[in-house]
Short mmCIF file of C-alpha atoms and ligand atoms in Angstrom, two decimals:
data_model
loop_
_atom_site.label_atom_id
_atom_site.label_comp_id
_atom_site.label_asym_id
_atom_site.label_seq_id
_atom_site.Cartn_x
_atom_site.Cartn_y
_atom_site.Cartn_z
CA MET J 1 11.91 111.19 -43.76
CA THR J 2 9.24 113.22 -45.93
CA HIS J 3 7.64 116.36 -44.03
CA LEU J 4 5.24 117.51 -41.23
CA ILE J 5 3.66 120.02 -43.57
CA ASN J 6 -0.05 120.84 -42.07
CA ARG J 7 0.42 118.16 -38.81
CA ASN J 8 -0.47 119.48 -35.69
CA ILE J 9 2.14 118.30 -32.72
CA LEU J 10 1.60 118.77 -29.36
CA LEU J 11 4.55 118.33 -27.57
CA GLY J 12 4.18 117.26 -23.67
CA VAL J 13 7.52 117.70 -22.00
CA SER J 14 7.85 116.01 -18.37
CA GLY J 15 10.40 116.48 -15.58
CA GLY J 16 13.77 114.98 -16.37
CA ILE J 17 16.81 116.38 -17.30
CA ALA J 18 16.55 115.72 -20.96
CA ALA J 19 13.97 118.29 -21.00
CA TYR J 20 16.55 120.57 -22.43
CA LYS J 21 16.61 118.88 -25.65
CA SER J 22 12.84 119.51 -26.18
CA ALA J 23 13.88 123.10 -27.11
CA GLU J 24 15.88 121.38 -30.29
CA LEU J 25 12.69 119.12 -30.76
CA VAL J 26 10.34 121.87 -31.05
CA ARG J 27 12.77 123.48 -33.78
CA LYS J 28 12.95 120.24 -35.86
CA LEU J 29 9.42 119.32 -35.87
CA GLN J 30 8.63 123.29 -36.82
CA LEU J 31 11.75 122.88 -39.67
CA LEU J 32 9.72 119.90 -41.30
CA GLY J 33 6.54 122.25 -41.32
CA ALA J 34 4.99 121.11 -38.31
CA GLU J 35 3.11 123.25 -35.83
CA VAL J 36 3.97 122.59 -32.55
CA ARG J 37 2.09 123.59 -29.03
CA VAL J 38 3.79 122.60 -25.95
CA ILE J 39 2.45 121.04 -22.81
CA MET J 40 5.13 121.11 -19.81
CA THR J 41 4.52 119.69 -16.53
CA GLN J 42 5.38 121.14 -13.06
CA GLY J 43 8.37 118.99 -13.03
CA ALA J 44 9.70 120.32 -16.68
CA GLN J 45 9.73 123.74 -15.48
CA GLN J 46 12.25 122.92 -13.06
CA PHE J 47 14.43 122.14 -16.22
CA ILE J 48 13.40 124.32 -18.87
CA THR J 49 11.53 127.67 -18.72
CA PRO J 50 8.20 127.88 -20.67
CA LEU J 51 9.47 130.87 -21.98
CA THR J 52 11.91 129.25 -23.83
CA LEU J 53 9.41 126.65 -25.57
CA GLN J 54 7.03 129.61 -26.12
CA ALA J 55 9.41 131.61 -27.83
CA LEU J 56 10.75 128.76 -30.12
CA SER J 57 7.00 127.35 -31.04
CA GLY J 58 5.51 130.71 -31.31
CA ASN J 59 2.60 129.54 -29.20
CA PRO J 60 1.93 129.97 -25.38
CA VAL J 61 3.17 127.34 -23.44
CA HIS J 62 0.60 125.18 -21.43
CA THR J 63 0.98 124.42 -17.88
CA THR J 64 -2.03 124.13 -15.78
CA LEU J 65 -4.98 122.39 -15.83
CA LEU J 66 -7.54 125.21 -14.56
CA ASP J 67 -5.99 128.02 -15.32
CA THR J 68 -7.82 129.61 -18.38
CA GLU J 69 -5.56 132.60 -18.67
CA ALA J 70 -2.82 130.56 -18.99
CA GLU J 71 -3.98 128.33 -21.21
CA GLN J 72 -5.26 131.43 -23.52
CA GLY J 73 -8.38 130.21 -24.55
CA MET J 74 -7.02 126.43 -25.71
CA GLY J 75 -7.99 124.29 -22.83
CA HIS J 76 -7.49 120.71 -22.35
CA ILE J 77 -10.20 119.42 -24.74
CA GLU J 78 -9.38 122.03 -27.48
CA LEU J 79 -5.77 120.80 -27.43
CA ALA J 80 -6.53 117.17 -27.38
CA ARG J 81 -8.66 118.08 -30.34
CA TRP J 82 -6.19 119.92 -32.07
CA ALA J 83 -3.56 117.52 -31.96
CA ASP J 84 -2.79 114.73 -34.76
CA LEU J 85 -0.03 113.43 -32.79
CA LEU J 86 0.99 113.68 -28.77
CA LEU J 87 4.61 113.04 -28.75
CA ILE J 88 5.76 113.11 -25.10
CA ALA J 89 9.70 113.68 -24.68
CA PRO J 90 10.58 113.20 -22.07
CA ALA J 91 8.62 110.84 -20.72
CA THR J 92 9.73 110.20 -16.99
CA ALA J 93 8.81 107.03 -14.72
CA ASP J 94 6.37 108.74 -12.94
CA LEU J 95 4.63 110.32 -16.16
CA ILE J 96 4.19 106.78 -17.69
CA ALA J 97 2.96 105.47 -14.28
CA ARG J 98 0.32 107.91 -14.23
CA LEU J 99 -0.45 107.23 -17.89
CA ALA J 100 -0.75 103.36 -17.37
CA THR J 101 -3.14 104.14 -14.51
CA GLY J 102 -5.36 106.49 -16.38
CA ARG J 103 -4.78 109.31 -14.02
CA ALA J 104 -6.02 112.82 -15.14
CA ASP J 105 -4.43 114.85 -12.22
CA ASP J 106 -2.28 117.69 -14.61
CA LEU J 107 -2.88 118.98 -17.75
CA LEU J 108 -0.60 116.62 -19.70
CA SER J 109 -2.19 113.58 -18.37
CA THR J 110 -5.83 114.85 -18.89
CA THR J 111 -4.89 115.48 -22.41
CA SER J 112 -3.19 112.63 -22.80
CA LEU J 113 -6.75 110.90 -21.84
CA ALA J 114 -8.98 113.21 -23.81
CA THR J 115 -7.02 112.96 -27.19
CA ALA J 116 -8.07 110.66 -29.96
CA ALA J 117 -4.35 111.37 -31.64
CA PRO J 118 -1.58 108.38 -31.38
CA LEU J 119 0.61 109.01 -28.43
CA LEU J 120 4.38 108.46 -28.77
CA LEU J 121 6.36 108.52 -26.15
CA ALA J 122 10.36 109.21 -25.77
CA PRO J 123 11.03 107.83 -22.31
CA ALA J 124 14.23 108.96 -20.39
CA MET J 125 15.17 107.96 -16.88
CA ASN J 126 17.88 106.26 -14.79
CA GLN J 127 18.87 103.12 -16.27
CA GLN J 128 17.37 101.30 -13.13
CA MET J 129 14.41 102.78 -13.00
CA TRP J 130 13.62 102.15 -16.78
CA GLN J 131 14.42 98.26 -15.95
CA ASP J 132 12.45 98.02 -12.46
CA GLN J 133 9.52 95.97 -13.11
CA ALA J 134 7.22 98.69 -12.14
CA THR J 135 7.92 100.65 -15.15
CA ALA J 136 8.13 97.61 -17.29
CA GLN J 137 4.80 96.79 -16.54
CA ASN J 138 3.62 100.46 -17.16
CA ILE J 139 5.20 100.31 -20.33
CA ASP J 140 3.47 96.64 -21.46
CA THR J 141 -0.06 98.26 -20.27
CA LEU J 142 0.57 101.32 -22.82
CA THR J 143 1.89 99.62 -25.62
CA SER J 144 -0.73 97.08 -25.30
CA ARG J 145 -3.34 100.32 -25.84
CA GLY J 146 -1.77 101.01 -28.68
CA VAL J 147 0.98 103.62 -27.21
CA ARG J 148 3.91 103.91 -29.46
CA LEU J 149 7.73 104.19 -28.08
CA ILE J 150 10.94 105.60 -29.53
CA GLY J 151 13.67 104.64 -27.20
CA PRO J 152 15.08 104.87 -24.67
CA ALA J 153 18.78 104.71 -26.22
CA THR J 154 21.28 102.99 -23.97
CA GLY J 155 24.69 104.72 -23.36
CA GLU J 156 25.83 107.11 -20.38
CA GLN J 157 23.49 109.06 -18.18
CA ALA J 158 23.50 112.28 -16.46
CA CYS J 159 23.76 110.55 -13.26
CA GLY J 160 26.90 108.60 -14.09
CA ASP J 161 25.15 105.18 -14.73
CA ILE J 162 25.74 103.33 -18.00
CA GLY J 163 22.45 101.55 -19.47
CA PRO J 164 19.17 102.05 -21.11
CA GLY J 165 17.01 104.95 -20.29
CA ARG J 166 18.73 107.98 -22.25
CA MET J 167 15.82 109.76 -24.23
CA GLU J 168 16.35 109.37 -28.21
CA GLN J 169 18.20 112.11 -29.99
CA PRO J 170 15.43 114.70 -30.92
CA GLU J 171 16.56 113.51 -34.56
CA ALA J 172 15.36 109.89 -34.24
CA ILE J 173 12.34 111.41 -32.23
CA VAL J 174 11.58 113.29 -35.24
CA GLN J 175 11.86 110.39 -37.58
CA ALA J 176 9.47 108.35 -35.76
CA ALA J 177 6.98 110.89 -35.61
CA CYS J 178 7.35 111.46 -39.61
CA ALA J 179 6.94 107.24 -39.65
CA LEU J 180 3.44 107.58 -38.27
CA PHE J 181 2.35 109.97 -40.81
CA ASP J 182 4.25 108.29 -43.46
CA SER J 183 1.37 105.53 -44.68
CA GLY J 184 -0.64 107.37 -47.09
CA LEU J 185 -1.26 106.77 -50.73
CA LEU J 186 -0.42 110.12 -51.53
CA GLN J 187 2.28 110.56 -48.94
CA GLY J 188 3.82 114.38 -49.40
CA LYS J 189 2.20 114.98 -52.93
CA ARG J 190 0.60 118.26 -53.71
CA VAL J 191 -2.78 118.01 -55.13
CA VAL J 192 -4.87 120.70 -56.32
CA ILE J 193 -8.70 120.22 -56.40
CA THR J 194 -11.40 122.30 -57.98
CA ALA J 195 -15.21 122.08 -56.69
CA GLY J 196 -18.50 123.66 -56.54
CA PRO J 197 -20.08 126.03 -59.34
CA THR J 198 -19.00 129.14 -60.47
CA ARG J 199 -20.77 132.53 -60.36
CA GLU J 200 -20.69 134.59 -63.28
CA ALA J 201 -21.64 138.15 -62.46
CA LEU J 202 -24.63 140.14 -64.70
CA ASP J 203 -24.48 142.98 -62.39
CA PRO J 204 -24.03 143.89 -59.12
CA VAL J 205 -26.60 141.65 -57.68
CA ARG J 206 -27.20 138.86 -60.04
CA TYR J 207 -25.16 135.94 -61.80
CA ILE J 208 -25.52 132.78 -63.74
CA SER J 209 -24.33 129.62 -62.00
CA ASN J 210 -25.72 126.19 -61.56
CA ASN J 211 -26.74 123.63 -58.69
CA SER J 212 -23.32 121.87 -57.96
CA SER J 213 -23.18 121.40 -53.93
CA GLY J 214 -19.13 120.88 -54.38
CA LYS J 215 -19.88 117.86 -52.35
CA MET J 216 -17.98 115.53 -54.52
CA GLY J 217 -14.85 117.60 -54.66
CA PHE J 218 -14.86 118.32 -51.04
CA ALA J 219 -15.22 114.57 -50.39
CA LEU J 220 -12.24 114.21 -52.53
CA ALA J 221 -10.30 116.76 -50.77
CA GLN J 222 -10.66 115.16 -47.77
CA ALA J 223 -9.82 111.43 -48.99
CA SER J 224 -6.72 113.51 -50.86
CA VAL J 225 -5.39 114.82 -47.48
CA ASP J 226 -6.33 111.36 -45.76
CA ALA J 227 -3.91 109.70 -48.12
CA GLY J 228 -1.25 112.22 -46.88
CA ALA J 229 -1.19 114.70 -49.89
CA ILE J 230 -1.18 118.57 -49.06
CA THR J 231 -3.95 119.52 -50.46
CA THR J 232 -5.53 122.44 -51.75
CA VAL J 233 -9.47 122.90 -52.72
CA VAL J 234 -10.27 126.13 -54.99
CA SER J 235 -14.00 126.33 -54.86
CA GLY J 236 -16.83 128.32 -55.89
CA PRO J 237 -19.49 129.39 -53.55
CA VAL J 238 -20.72 126.33 -51.41
CA ASN J 239 -22.14 125.80 -48.01
CA LEU J 240 -19.75 122.91 -46.96
CA PRO J 241 -16.95 123.35 -43.84
CA THR J 242 -13.37 123.07 -44.98
CA PRO J 243 -11.86 119.70 -44.53
CA ARG J 244 -9.32 119.68 -41.31
CA HIS J 245 -5.63 120.37 -43.14
CA VAL J 246 -7.33 121.26 -46.45
CA GLU J 247 -6.16 124.63 -47.74
CA ARG J 248 -9.33 126.46 -49.02
CA ARG J 249 -9.07 129.33 -51.95
CA ASN J 250 -13.00 130.90 -52.30
CA ILE J 251 -13.64 132.18 -55.65
CA GLN J 252 -16.75 133.10 -57.60
CA SER J 253 -15.86 133.29 -61.34
CA ALA J 254 -14.47 131.09 -63.93
CA THR J 255 -11.62 133.15 -64.50
CA GLN J 256 -10.84 133.93 -61.00
CA MET J 257 -10.69 129.68 -60.65
CA LEU J 258 -8.19 129.81 -63.16
CA ASP J 259 -5.91 132.56 -61.99
CA GLN J 260 -5.98 130.56 -58.92
CA CYS J 261 -5.06 126.91 -60.49
CA LEU J 262 -2.56 128.63 -62.61
CA GLU J 263 -0.89 130.14 -59.49
CA LEU J 264 -1.12 126.44 -57.80
CA VAL J 265 -0.09 124.28 -60.61
CA PRO J 266 3.72 124.87 -60.74
CA ASN J 267 3.97 123.38 -57.28
CA CYS J 268 1.32 120.47 -57.94
CA ASP J 269 1.68 116.67 -58.78
CA ILE J 270 -2.20 116.02 -59.12
CA PHE J 271 -4.85 118.31 -60.63
CA ILE J 272 -8.60 117.20 -60.06
CA SER J 273 -11.16 119.06 -61.78
CA CYS J 274 -14.32 118.47 -59.95
CA ALA J 275 -15.77 122.05 -60.41
CA ALA J 276 -18.89 122.67 -62.36
CA VAL J 277 -17.62 125.48 -64.60
CA ALA J 278 -19.96 127.91 -66.16
CA ASP J 279 -19.21 127.31 -70.02
CA TYR J 280 -20.11 131.21 -70.81
CA ARG J 281 -19.99 134.29 -69.04
CA PRO J 282 -21.88 137.84 -69.52
CA ALA J 283 -19.56 139.63 -71.98
CA SER J 284 -19.48 142.59 -69.62
CA ILE J 285 -20.63 143.00 -66.41
CA GLU J 286 -23.31 145.92 -65.82
CA PRO J 287 -21.48 148.44 -62.91
CA HIS J 288 -25.22 149.21 -61.89
CA LYS J 289 -28.41 146.79 -61.51
CA ILE J 290 -30.03 145.79 -64.82
CA LYS J 291 -33.48 147.95 -64.96
CA LYS J 292 -36.66 145.92 -66.00
CA GLY J 293 -37.45 147.19 -69.59
CA GLY J 294 -39.47 145.53 -72.46
CA GLU J 295 -40.73 141.80 -72.60
CA GLN J 296 -37.51 140.53 -73.84
CA ILE J 297 -33.72 141.10 -73.06
CA THR J 298 -31.10 139.59 -74.68
CA LEU J 299 -27.97 138.89 -72.78
CA GLN J 300 -24.66 138.32 -74.63
CA LEU J 301 -22.35 135.48 -73.50
CA VAL J 302 -18.49 134.79 -74.12
CA ARG J 303 -16.82 131.53 -73.86
CA ASN J 304 -15.35 130.99 -70.33
CA PRO J 305 -11.40 129.58 -70.54
CA ASP J 306 -11.66 125.73 -70.16
CA ILE J 307 -9.42 125.39 -66.91
CA VAL J 308 -8.73 121.87 -66.61
CA ALA J 309 -7.47 122.09 -70.45
CA THR J 310 -5.56 124.77 -69.62
CA ILE J 311 -3.80 122.94 -66.52
CA ALA J 312 -3.33 120.07 -69.01
CA ALA J 313 -1.14 122.23 -71.39
CA THR J 314 0.96 123.51 -68.93
CA ARG J 315 4.48 122.19 -68.89
CA PRO J 316 5.70 120.34 -66.73
CA ARG J 317 1.99 119.08 -66.22
CA PRO J 318 0.59 117.47 -63.13
CA PHE J 319 -1.45 114.45 -63.39
CA THR J 320 -4.93 115.83 -64.76
CA VAL J 321 -8.11 114.47 -63.83
CA GLY J 322 -11.56 115.72 -65.24
CA PHE J 323 -15.12 114.80 -64.71
CA ALA J 324 -17.56 114.16 -67.38
CA ALA J 325 -21.52 114.70 -66.12
CA GLU J 326 -23.36 113.06 -69.14
CA THR J 327 -26.84 112.36 -69.49
CA ASN J 328 -26.45 109.71 -72.51
CA ASP J 329 -23.67 107.63 -74.40
CA ILE J 330 -21.34 108.49 -71.01
CA LEU J 331 -18.93 106.46 -71.80
CA THR J 332 -18.46 107.67 -75.19
CA TYR J 333 -18.73 111.48 -74.57
CA ALA J 334 -16.11 111.02 -71.53
CA LYS J 335 -13.69 109.46 -74.07
CA GLY J 336 -14.10 112.26 -76.32
CA LYS J 337 -13.34 114.71 -73.57
CA MET J 338 -10.47 112.50 -71.96
CA ALA J 339 -8.82 113.19 -75.61
CA SER J 340 -9.83 116.38 -76.36
CA LYS J 341 -8.98 118.34 -73.38
CA ASN J 342 -5.78 115.94 -72.92
CA LEU J 343 -6.52 114.50 -69.75
CA ASP J 344 -4.98 111.54 -67.97
CA MET J 345 -8.43 110.37 -66.12
CA ILE J 346 -11.98 111.19 -66.69
CA ILE J 347 -14.58 110.26 -63.96
CA ALA J 348 -17.72 109.86 -66.12
CA ASN J 349 -21.20 109.85 -64.33
CA ASP J 350 -24.88 109.98 -65.05
CA VAL J 351 -26.58 113.24 -64.59
CA SER J 352 -29.98 111.94 -65.82
CA ASN J 353 -30.13 109.96 -62.48
CA GLN J 354 -31.74 112.18 -59.79
CA GLU J 355 -30.57 109.86 -57.08
CA ILE J 356 -26.69 110.40 -58.19
CA GLY J 357 -25.05 113.58 -58.94
CA PHE J 358 -25.09 117.11 -58.25
CA ASN J 359 -26.72 117.92 -55.29
CA SER J 360 -26.83 114.11 -53.68
CA ASP J 361 -25.01 112.34 -51.46
CA ASP J 362 -24.54 109.11 -53.09
CA ASN J 363 -22.62 109.02 -57.13
CA GLU J 364 -21.98 105.83 -58.89
CA VAL J 365 -19.19 106.85 -61.75
CA THR J 366 -16.95 105.46 -64.04
CA ALA J 367 -13.02 105.97 -64.30
CA LEU J 368 -11.47 106.07 -67.57
CA TRP J 369 -7.75 106.24 -68.61
CA SER J 370 -5.68 105.30 -71.59
CA GLY J 371 -6.15 101.50 -71.89
CA GLY J 372 -8.46 100.82 -68.81
CA GLU J 373 -11.65 101.49 -66.78
CA GLN J 374 -13.32 100.97 -63.81
CA THR J 375 -16.73 101.56 -62.68
CA LEU J 376 -17.63 102.21 -59.22
CA PRO J 377 -21.13 100.97 -58.02
CA ARG J 378 -23.70 103.54 -56.56
CA ALA J 379 -21.61 104.73 -53.16
CA GLY J 380 -21.54 107.54 -50.53
CA LYS J 381 -19.63 110.51 -52.23
CA ARG J 382 -16.83 109.93 -48.98
CA VAL J 383 -16.40 106.03 -50.33
CA ILE J 384 -16.45 106.89 -53.83
CA ALA J 385 -13.91 109.91 -53.00
CA ASN J 386 -11.62 107.29 -51.05
CA THR J 387 -11.84 104.80 -54.21
CA LEU J 388 -10.87 107.19 -56.76
CA ILE J 389 -7.84 108.55 -54.87
CA ALA J 390 -6.63 104.79 -54.52
CA ILE J 391 -7.03 104.77 -58.66
CA ILE J 392 -5.28 108.20 -59.38
CA ALA J 393 -2.39 106.99 -56.93
CA SER J 394 -2.00 103.67 -58.78
CA LYS J 395 -1.80 105.31 -62.01
CA LEU J 396 0.74 108.16 -61.13
CA GLY J 397 4.11 107.74 -62.64
O1 C5P F 1 -16.64 119.93 -71.30
P1 C5P F 1 -17.15 119.73 -70.07
O2 C5P F 1 -18.02 120.75 -69.59
O3 C5P F 1 -18.44 119.19 -69.95
O4 C5P F 1 -16.03 119.09 -68.95
C1 C5P F 1 -16.15 118.49 -67.80
C2 C5P F 1 -14.72 118.64 -67.32
O5 C5P F 1 -13.98 119.87 -67.22
C3 C5P F 1 -14.70 118.80 -65.86
O6 C5P F 1 -13.72 118.26 -65.05
C4 C5P F 1 -14.71 120.49 -65.48
O7 C5P F 1 -14.48 120.79 -64.28
C5 C5P F 1 -13.90 120.78 -66.46
N1 C5P F 1 -13.84 122.41 -67.06
C6 C5P F 1 -13.06 123.23 -66.68
N2 C5P F 1 -13.46 124.58 -67.26
C7 C5P F 1 -14.59 124.85 -68.00
C8 C5P F 1 -15.44 123.78 -68.11
C9 C5P F 1 -15.09 122.42 -67.66
O8 C5P F 1 -11.95 123.02 -66.15
N3 C5P F 1 -14.70 125.99 -68.63
#
């Protein structure tokens, strides 16, 4: 088992005696890092109170489809969109029948229809009910639609019968939930990505900066989180939404970017330096707006720290990847930078071509590492990012 950090798990509880185990389930999911919200059917509330699950999950429990106050502003559509996984435990015979026929007659069934998240059911019912043909057919219908099952287990039942129908133990249910997220190339790795430009202040209203849009760095952050990594983007000022589940730290200057990166790097497996960091900053920031004067003005600039080289010099160091934006002799310069900054990999691109690079949606790059290289033909930055993440994953020690 790995972790459920950054995973939103919507736990549906329907009305069976096993509902009392959902309290333990909430705790176990949270211990692995999941954010948990709970929907209870009317029947479930006969077995365990919403207050118990509210106290454990730290979120209001959702019980009714149309009571906006009870839903605390998170209606079924918001809940459906919020969820990365809808886990229903226990799933009773009646709930399974309603899901199989596509009913939307309470909050849980409606949210099940409305969500694009995977659905994992932990059935729990009397052994005869489980073995009944009607239930078997409903289960076949649901599994043919891609719904996953965990259990039921076989054994002694609350009603005194012995047979299949007991809800699986919370531990096994949590493992099944983890397994659904465990397929990523960077599962459980921690990735830090710098993105966008830096702004180096001259006075309270002016700065030196560049045209970096941040698109490549944000596409990498998306690809990284999609690959299962716990991802942080340290970003200069850009006009881009934060990808879901990516932690974003906004900075302005190169020194602020370096501070954030140094704070993050002890817990980081992969560092990708995609930011267009200003090489120089004003030697001092004027406290007041600089006034117009003579025909000329001289600015004194000092070198900024090289962030990626600083990170590459830390011990233990993450797998460190830089970018080289070049206009000529691209591969030669990129190799030189990889050596001088002590990087594990460098991504070279030709910024003399207006159609790729800085502000465009497309890119065309060559990834270089010690002993190899791979050229990625022109494609959207999302496609390039996914391939780069796959290459990086394959080179990890
Ligand atoms: O030396 P140059 O700026 O061409 O190197 C580019 C690479 O170094 C990029 O990965 C960029 O993010 C990084 N860099 C940095 N800190 C700087 C300058 C560049 O991390 N001050």
